[in-house]
Structure formats: C-alpha cells, structure tokens
Amino acid sequence: MSQRKPVRKAVFPVAGLGTRFLPATKSIPKEMLPIVDKPLIQYAVEEALEAGIDTLIFVTSRKKHAISDHFDTAFELETRLAEAGKVDLLARITQIVPKNVSRVHVTQREALGLGHAILCAESIVDDEPFAILLADDMIRSPGRGALAQMLDVHDQTGASVIGVEEIPEKMTRSYGIVGVNHAEDGFQEIHTIVEKPAPQDAPSRLGVVGRYVLSPHVFSCLRDVQAGAGGEIQLTDGIAAMLKSHRVLAYPFAGVRYDCGSRQGFIKATIDYALDHHELRDDILEHMSGILLQYSVEKESGKP
Ligand code: G1P
C-alpha cells in the first residue's frame, strides 16, 4: 500500500477570454459552452471527482459568476422540478458535486497567463501536490479518466506527472512540448519543456495537454518566472525551472482528447458525445448519413 498522501485538490483555471468563440463568449466563460447537455467545466469536474479530488479550486476572472452559479444550488429551479415530479432532471442538477466536496473561487485580477492563474491558487493549495485541469481539453477515456490514470502514476512514483499526446509537427506552436528520457521504471522522464516552440526548435512531438499533477514546489518556481511566450507568465516555464530539482514524468494517458478551445475540436466532441448518447444517437446518425450521401452525390456530379 502506498504511504503517499492522496492528491485531494484540483485547480481549474477558468479566467481566459475565449476569443476564438466570440461572440458566444462575450458574456459567458468558454468553459460554460455545452457539449450536448453539459458545460465543458462539468466534464472536467466529473473527471476530477472520479479521481478522488475533494476540493475544487476555480481561478476565475471577475465576470465569471456563471461558473459558481452552475455548481450552486438553484432553489427555484429545483422546487419547480420537484413539484412537477421531474425526478431525473432534478437529479441531474442536484448531483453535480457531492456534498462532501468543497468549492473555492479565487479571482485572477489581471490576465497575466496560465502560470499566474495557478499562482493565484497557491494559498488554497498550500504545501501539497495538486492537480490542474484545463477544461477546454476534454478527454474521453475508455475506462478510468485521464486524471485518475495520472494519479496512479503519481502514487507509484511520487513524481509530478503531465498528460501528453503526440501532436502533428506543424502544431508545435500551439502547445507546451516536452523532451523525454526513458527511465528505468518504465516511465518517460521529462528533461526539457518549452512553451509553443517553432517545429524546428521543438524537442519532440509530445505535446502537453491540459492535465497536470504537480509538486507544490512549482509555486516558488512560478514566482521567479518572467513573461515568456505571448508575453504571459507561463506554467510551462515554471515547470521548466522545477525540472532542475524535481522529477517530472510525461504520461500518454489512454483516451481521446478534444481541443475544445478550437471550434473544430468543439464540434468533433459534440458529434462524438451525441453519438454516445442513447437518446440522440439514432437521430444524429441518420442526419449524418443523409449529409454524407448528399456530399458523395455532389462530388460524383462534379459540384464544387
Ligand atoms: C496551455 C499551455 C500549453 C498546453 C496547452 C494544452 O496553452 O500553456 O503548454 O500545451 O494549454 O491545451 P493554451 O492552450 O492555453 O494556449
């Protein structure tokens, strides 16, 4: 049995501007955009809860009341659903976060970057290893969720663990990219991490996706970080500094990841989740078959 203290706290940075989805994100945070019938943030929270997290820390900007409202009790709605006997719907809105789970909202007053957002959570996280989930990276795993898989690795090794996947070479400028060595215990040990390098400067094609289990030592590293890529205080640069003294592993989790920060990724996730949904599957499949048929007919007839 492991003697390590379990990781209990997860930070959800939700203060980004979501410019790629304007005007939809003019008054709501991008993390509140729904995939089928749940907002992105709820999928990330469910992944964290499944992994045993019991303290959810949201780092928000001032305008993000929608996120706290989503996880709060909605008395009027609950009363109406109860009176109407809509038990299933009632369960869907009351059982999002179990009662023993705490929620903390921290404000990031200036949009200075992901590293700065994480620093804003320092006093709540305190001196223990913690998780970070970026809700716009949605991960659909065949069994246990990506964070649960990563916590298993952390539990075995005591190291920090970062979720990675192979990305196309031309996409390196959109990700943190890691260089790894294969360690004796079979894990991939990170020796280099660079934020959004040009393809020719990238140490590999292993891109960081939005899941991290980090030592609290990252906070002191982040405090010394200067603005980096995009003029922002980057989490990647804090992790790079931490590599000098701490073991950090790259973990290629089992699962499909959707980049829901991009419109294409968001639409792909919507299609796949709809096809997984027992009430929607047949209807959506029929619709898509019709579209594909129409496209093939148009293609054969030489239409552009
Ligand atoms: C952030 C991180 C980057 C990581 C990415 C994953 O970038 O800075 O290292 O690869 O998330 O989604 P962002 O997408 O916020 O620009």
Tab-separated table of C-alpha atoms and ligand atoms in Angstrom:
chain	number	residue	atom	x	y	z
A	1	MET	CA	0.000	0.000	0.000
A	2	SER	CA	1.176	3.470	-0.834
A	3	GLN	CA	2.251	5.703	2.051
A	4	ARG	CA	1.842	8.869	-0.001
A	5	LYS	CA	-0.813	11.397	0.868
A	6	PRO	CA	-3.561	11.283	-1.757
A	7	VAL	CA	-3.913	14.281	-4.070
A	8	ARG	CA	-7.137	15.991	-2.980
A	9	LYS	CA	-7.107	19.423	-4.578
A	10	ALA	CA	-7.631	20.386	-8.204
A	11	VAL	CA	-7.231	23.795	-9.772
A	12	PHE	CA	-9.393	24.794	-12.735
A	13	PRO	CA	-8.068	27.943	-14.400
A	14	VAL	CA	-11.170	29.474	-15.999
A	15	ALA	CA	-10.174	33.085	-16.466
A	16	GLY	CA	-9.259	33.046	-20.180
A	17	LEU	CA	-11.003	35.340	-22.638
A	18	GLY	CA	-12.230	32.614	-25.004
A	19	THR	CA	-11.729	34.884	-28.006
A	20	ARG	CA	-11.976	32.040	-30.516
A	21	PHE	CA	-15.655	31.646	-29.625
A	22	LEU	CA	-16.720	35.286	-29.733
A	23	PRO	CA	-19.461	36.433	-29.742
A	24	ALA	CA	-20.706	33.304	-27.867
A	25	THR	CA	-18.216	34.015	-25.070
A	26	LYS	CA	-18.897	37.732	-24.778
A	27	SER	CA	-20.830	37.330	-21.530
A	28	ILE	CA	-20.235	33.692	-20.560
A	29	PRO	CA	-16.917	31.944	-19.989
A	30	LYS	CA	-15.881	29.463	-22.682
A	31	GLU	CA	-15.888	26.749	-20.009
A	32	MET	CA	-19.678	27.145	-19.831
A	33	LEU	CA	-20.179	26.252	-23.502
A	34	PRO	CA	-22.072	22.940	-23.626
A	35	ILE	CA	-21.058	19.706	-25.267
A	36	VAL	CA	-24.502	18.136	-25.804
A	37	ASP	CA	-26.088	18.997	-22.433
A	38	LYS	CA	-23.260	19.677	-20.005
A	39	PRO	CA	-20.849	22.608	-19.943
A	40	LEU	CA	-17.170	21.876	-20.557
A	41	ILE	CA	-16.304	22.668	-16.945
A	42	GLN	CA	-18.669	19.988	-15.688
A	43	TYR	CA	-16.903	17.269	-17.679
A	44	ALA	CA	-13.579	18.373	-16.155
A	45	VAL	CA	-15.074	18.467	-12.647
A	46	GLU	CA	-16.530	14.971	-13.103
A	47	GLU	CA	-13.109	13.680	-14.199
A	48	ALA	CA	-11.578	15.209	-11.062
A	49	LEU	CA	-14.247	13.774	-8.758
A	50	GLU	CA	-13.778	10.329	-10.273
A	51	ALA	CA	-10.073	10.635	-9.430
A	52	GLY	CA	-10.889	11.273	-5.752
A	53	ILE	CA	-10.487	15.059	-5.702
A	54	ASP	CA	-12.493	16.654	-2.893
A	55	THR	CA	-11.519	20.330	-3.198
A	56	LEU	CA	-12.266	22.174	-6.426
A	57	ILE	CA	-10.450	25.475	-6.857
A	58	PHE	CA	-11.698	27.681	-9.684
A	59	VAL	CA	-9.459	30.555	-10.709
A	60	THR	CA	-11.838	32.964	-12.354
A	61	SER	CA	-11.781	36.483	-13.692
A	62	ARG	CA	-14.295	38.970	-12.319
A	63	LYS	CA	-17.045	38.250	-14.848
A	64	LYS	CA	-17.305	34.540	-14.253
A	65	HIS	CA	-20.286	34.186	-11.920
A	66	ALA	CA	-21.823	31.704	-14.353
A	67	ILE	CA	-19.381	29.031	-13.173
A	68	SER	CA	-20.138	29.401	-9.465
A	69	ASP	CA	-23.867	29.610	-10.270
A	70	HIS	CA	-23.623	26.365	-12.216
A	71	PHE	CA	-22.300	24.453	-9.207
A	72	ASP	CA	-24.504	26.240	-6.640
A	73	THR	CA	-27.969	25.167	-5.521
A	74	ALA	CA	-30.685	26.550	-7.842
A	75	PHE	CA	-33.583	26.720	-5.336
A	76	GLU	CA	-36.291	27.974	-7.673
A	77	LEU	CA	-35.490	25.534	-10.464
A	78	GLU	CA	-35.191	22.641	-8.017
A	79	THR	CA	-38.550	23.476	-6.417
A	80	ARG	CA	-40.269	23.646	-9.791
A	81	LEU	CA	-38.798	20.371	-10.999
A	82	ALA	CA	-39.717	18.688	-7.709
A	83	GLU	CA	-43.308	19.991	-7.915
A	84	ALA	CA	-43.558	18.764	-11.498
A	85	GLY	CA	-42.272	15.326	-10.434
A	86	LYS	CA	-39.315	15.560	-12.849
A	87	VAL	CA	-37.090	13.355	-10.747
A	88	ASP	CA	-34.494	12.602	-13.424
A	89	LEU	CA	-33.949	16.239	-14.297
A	90	LEU	CA	-33.804	17.149	-10.626
A	91	ALA	CA	-31.106	14.540	-10.057
A	92	ARG	CA	-29.129	15.936	-12.994
A	93	ILE	CA	-28.876	19.368	-11.436
A	94	THR	CA	-28.550	18.446	-7.763
A	95	GLN	CA	-25.970	15.713	-8.021
A	96	ILE	CA	-23.293	17.558	-9.974
A	97	VAL	CA	-20.976	17.953	-6.984
A	98	PRO	CA	-21.388	15.724	-3.900
A	99	LYS	CA	-21.956	17.466	-0.564
A	100	ASN	CA	-18.593	16.442	0.888
A	101	VAL	CA	-16.728	18.245	-1.909
A	102	SER	CA	-15.637	21.852	-1.281
A	103	ARG	CA	-15.553	24.560	-3.891
A	104	VAL	CA	-13.328	27.593	-3.680
A	105	HIS	CA	-13.378	30.501	-6.116
A	106	VAL	CA	-10.257	32.601	-6.440
A	107	THR	CA	-10.106	35.730	-8.576
A	108	GLN	CA	-7.304	36.353	-11.029
A	109	ARG	CA	-7.417	40.133	-11.252
A	110	GLU	CA	-5.236	40.501	-14.327
A	111	ALA	CA	-4.994	38.188	-17.333
A	112	LEU	CA	-1.242	37.589	-16.985
A	113	GLY	CA	-1.189	33.979	-18.189
A	114	LEU	CA	-1.752	30.379	-17.074
A	115	GLY	CA	1.253	30.369	-14.726
A	116	HIS	CA	-0.083	33.464	-12.999
A	117	ALA	CA	-3.552	31.882	-12.703
A	118	ILE	CA	-2.018	28.877	-10.941
A	119	LEU	CA	-0.064	31.156	-8.584
A	120	CYS	CA	-3.387	32.749	-7.586
A	121	ALA	CA	-4.414	29.355	-6.112
A	122	GLU	CA	-1.255	28.954	-4.008
A	123	SER	CA	-2.711	29.863	-0.613
A	124	ILE	CA	-5.571	27.373	-1.061
A	125	VAL	CA	-3.443	24.536	-2.407
A	126	ASP	CA	-0.837	25.104	0.303
A	127	ASP	CA	2.053	22.687	0.606
A	128	GLU	CA	0.723	19.538	-1.051
A	129	PRO	CA	0.788	18.009	-4.536
A	130	PHE	CA	-2.229	19.087	-6.560
A	131	ALA	CA	-3.909	18.612	-9.918
A	132	ILE	CA	-4.647	21.115	-12.676
A	133	LEU	CA	-7.336	20.532	-15.296
A	134	LEU	CA	-7.825	22.795	-18.311
A	135	ALA	CA	-11.494	22.307	-19.128
A	136	ASP	CA	-11.136	23.076	-22.823
A	137	ASP	CA	-9.058	19.918	-23.214
A	138	MET	CA	-11.795	17.315	-22.971
A	139	ILE	CA	-10.682	13.712	-22.591
A	140	ARG	CA	-12.886	10.719	-23.202
A	141	SER	CA	-11.267	7.646	-21.706
A	142	PRO	CA	-12.295	4.041	-22.249
A	143	GLY	CA	-12.001	3.163	-18.538
A	144	ARG	CA	-10.687	5.328	-15.753
A	145	GLY	CA	-10.428	9.013	-16.563
A	146	ALA	CA	-7.131	10.633	-17.549
A	147	LEU	CA	-6.586	12.307	-14.175
A	148	ALA	CA	-7.233	9.065	-12.276
A	149	GLN	CA	-4.650	7.349	-14.504
A	150	MET	CA	-2.136	10.106	-13.800
A	151	LEU	CA	-2.755	9.971	-10.059
A	152	ASP	CA	-1.946	6.260	-10.159
A	153	VAL	CA	1.444	7.157	-11.656
A	154	HIS	CA	1.983	9.883	-9.070
A	155	ASP	CA	1.072	7.439	-6.345
A	156	GLN	CA	3.585	4.880	-7.628
A	157	THR	CA	6.445	7.301	-8.173
A	158	GLY	CA	5.844	10.412	-6.069
A	159	ALA	CA	6.800	12.431	-9.159
A	160	SER	CA	4.918	15.241	-10.850
A	161	VAL	CA	3.020	13.947	-13.882
A	162	ILE	CA	1.968	15.786	-17.033
A	163	GLY	CA	-0.528	14.469	-19.595
A	164	VAL	CA	0.920	14.358	-23.115
A	165	GLU	CA	-0.007	13.170	-26.580
A	166	GLU	CA	1.702	13.083	-29.977
A	167	ILE	CA	0.773	16.108	-31.996
A	168	PRO	CA	1.425	16.900	-35.673
A	169	GLU	CA	4.749	18.661	-36.253
A	170	LYS	CA	3.106	21.764	-37.671
A	171	MET	CA	1.135	22.215	-34.411
A	172	THR	CA	4.077	22.679	-32.025
A	173	ARG	CA	3.394	26.425	-31.767
A	174	SER	CA	0.085	25.666	-30.020
A	175	TYR	CA	1.443	23.501	-27.175
A	176	GLY	CA	3.987	23.060	-24.469
A	177	ILE	CA	6.373	20.450	-25.918
A	178	VAL	CA	8.446	18.051	-23.809
A	179	GLY	CA	11.716	16.212	-24.385
A	180	VAL	CA	11.884	12.866	-22.527
A	181	ASN	CA	14.233	10.088	-21.441
A	182	HIS	CA	13.004	6.579	-20.810
A	183	ALA	CA	13.593	5.916	-17.120
A	184	GLU	CA	14.400	2.541	-15.563
A	185	ASP	CA	10.963	2.219	-14.005
A	186	GLY	CA	9.419	2.410	-17.485
A	187	PHE	CA	8.140	5.975	-17.221
A	188	GLN	CA	9.079	8.857	-19.513
A	189	GLU	CA	11.070	11.423	-17.599
A	190	ILE	CA	10.904	14.998	-18.851
A	191	HIS	CA	14.298	16.697	-19.294
A	192	THR	CA	13.070	19.711	-21.289
A	193	ILE	CA	9.779	21.546	-21.638
A	194	VAL	CA	9.263	24.509	-23.965
A	195	GLU	CA	6.152	26.621	-24.480
A	196	LYS	CA	4.899	26.827	-28.069
A	197	PRO	CA	8.196	26.364	-29.947
A	198	ALA	CA	8.585	26.535	-33.730
A	199	PRO	CA	8.683	22.990	-35.217
A	200	GLN	CA	12.459	23.209	-35.785
A	201	ASP	CA	13.030	24.112	-32.105
A	202	ALA	CA	10.658	21.530	-30.615
A	203	PRO	CA	12.413	18.814	-28.553
A	204	SER	CA	9.880	16.208	-29.761
A	205	ARG	CA	6.301	15.930	-30.950
A	206	LEU	CA	4.959	15.197	-27.473
A	207	GLY	CA	2.523	17.977	-26.676
A	208	VAL	CA	1.290	18.853	-23.193
A	209	VAL	CA	-2.462	18.554	-22.824
A	210	GLY	CA	-4.384	20.213	-20.033
A	211	ARG	CA	-3.797	17.723	-17.203
A	212	TYR	CA	-1.075	18.140	-14.589
A	213	VAL	CA	-0.260	16.642	-11.191
A	214	LEU	CA	2.353	18.924	-9.700
A	215	SER	CA	4.530	19.271	-6.662
A	216	PRO	CA	3.761	22.482	-4.715
A	217	HIS	CA	7.392	23.404	-5.419
A	218	VAL	CA	6.093	24.746	-8.737
A	219	PHE	CA	4.756	27.817	-6.887
A	220	SER	CA	8.182	29.054	-5.844
A	221	CYS	CA	9.418	28.404	-9.399
A	222	LEU	CA	6.493	30.352	-10.853
A	223	ARG	CA	7.198	33.323	-8.617
A	224	ASP	CA	10.567	33.758	-10.355
A	225	VAL	CA	9.257	33.276	-13.892
A	226	GLN	CA	9.356	36.265	-16.247
A	227	ALA	CA	6.779	36.789	-19.006
A	228	GLY	CA	7.515	34.249	-21.759
A	229	ALA	CA	5.650	33.099	-24.888
A	230	GLY	CA	2.886	35.556	-25.818
A	231	GLY	CA	4.127	37.980	-23.124
A	232	GLU	CA	2.472	35.825	-20.444
A	233	ILE	CA	3.645	34.111	-17.270
A	234	GLN	CA	3.643	30.531	-18.496
A	235	LEU	CA	3.042	27.439	-16.369
A	236	THR	CA	5.430	25.653	-18.739
A	237	ASP	CA	8.277	27.972	-17.689
A	238	GLY	CA	7.580	27.282	-14.000
A	239	ILE	CA	7.698	23.543	-14.713
A	240	ALA	CA	10.941	24.008	-16.701
A	241	ALA	CA	12.518	25.614	-13.622
A	242	MET	CA	11.205	22.795	-11.424
A	243	LEU	CA	12.945	20.163	-13.602
A	244	LYS	CA	16.289	21.173	-12.021
A	245	SER	CA	15.309	19.750	-8.658
A	246	HIS	CA	12.193	17.577	-9.140
A	247	ARG	CA	11.251	14.546	-11.160
A	248	VAL	CA	8.506	15.273	-13.710
A	249	LEU	CA	7.033	12.499	-15.875
A	250	ALA	CA	5.242	12.721	-19.216
A	251	TYR	CA	2.240	10.432	-19.285
A	252	PRO	CA	0.472	9.460	-22.527
A	253	PHE	CA	-2.950	8.740	-20.974
A	254	ALA	CA	-5.427	6.315	-22.518
A	255	GLY	CA	-8.260	8.242	-24.113
A	256	VAL	CA	-9.275	10.578	-26.898
A	257	ARG	CA	-8.646	14.245	-26.323
A	258	TYR	CA	-10.648	17.013	-27.952
A	259	ASP	CA	-9.260	20.518	-28.218
A	260	CYS	CA	-12.488	22.289	-27.297
A	261	GLY	CA	-10.642	25.606	-27.269
A	262	SER	CA	-10.883	25.402	-31.071
A	263	ARG	CA	-14.147	25.391	-32.995
A	264	GLN	CA	-13.225	22.233	-34.905
A	265	GLY	CA	-12.372	20.314	-31.740
A	266	PHE	CA	-15.522	21.548	-30.068
A	267	ILE	CA	-17.683	20.345	-32.964
A	268	LYS	CA	-15.919	16.951	-33.093
A	269	ALA	CA	-16.516	16.496	-29.364
A	270	THR	CA	-20.159	17.437	-29.810
A	271	ILE	CA	-20.601	14.856	-32.575
A	272	ASP	CA	-18.843	12.067	-30.663
A	273	TYR	CA	-20.693	12.745	-27.413
A	274	ALA	CA	-24.014	12.942	-29.248
A	275	LEU	CA	-23.287	9.593	-30.904
A	276	ASP	CA	-22.582	8.160	-27.459
A	277	HIS	CA	-25.867	9.431	-26.069
A	278	HIS	CA	-28.601	6.786	-26.149
A	279	GLU	CA	-31.388	9.334	-26.736
A	280	LEU	CA	-29.599	11.121	-29.577
A	281	ARG	CA	-27.534	8.506	-31.363
A	282	ASP	CA	-30.020	7.214	-33.943
A	283	ASP	CA	-31.333	10.616	-34.925
A	284	ILE	CA	-27.875	12.136	-35.293
A	285	LEU	CA	-26.565	9.122	-37.220
A	286	GLU	CA	-29.464	9.340	-39.645
A	287	HIS	CA	-28.826	13.033	-40.130
A	288	MET	CA	-25.122	12.493	-40.721
A	289	SER	CA	-25.721	9.625	-43.163
A	290	GLY	CA	-28.009	11.958	-45.136
A	291	ILE	CA	-25.319	14.638	-45.236
A	292	LEU	CA	-22.614	12.190	-46.312
A	293	LEU	CA	-24.829	10.758	-49.034
A	294	GLN	CA	-25.590	14.227	-50.347
A	295	TYR	CA	-21.872	15.064	-50.382
A	296	SER	CA	-20.950	11.935	-52.300
A	297	VAL	CA	-23.707	12.575	-54.868
A	298	GLU	CA	-22.500	16.174	-55.308
A	299	LYS	CA	-18.896	15.002	-55.594
A	300	GLU	CA	-19.751	12.481	-58.299
A	301	SER	CA	-21.710	15.058	-60.249
A	302	GLY	CA	-18.633	17.353	-60.106
A	303	LYS	CA	-20.207	20.056	-57.930
A	304	PRO	CA	-17.604	22.111	-56.011
B	1	G1P	C1	-1.883	25.830	-22.460
B	1	G1P	C2	-0.451	25.564	-22.031
B	1	G1P	C3	0.245	24.667	-23.056
B	1	G1P	C4	-0.541	23.400	-23.232
B	1	G1P	C5	-1.992	23.721	-23.629
B	1	G1P	C6	-2.841	22.469	-23.657
B	1	G1P	O1	-1.866	26.608	-23.646
B	1	G1P	O2	0.217	26.801	-21.902
B	1	G1P	O3	1.546	24.373	-22.619
B	1	G1P	O4	0.062	22.587	-24.232
B	1	G1P	O5	-2.589	24.618	-22.686
B	1	G1P	O6	-4.122	22.742	-24.095
B	1	G1P	P1	-3.178	27.369	-24.200
B	1	G1P	O7	-3.959	26.349	-24.976
B	1	G1P	O8	-3.920	27.882	-23.019
B	1	G1P	O9	-2.663	28.460	-25.088
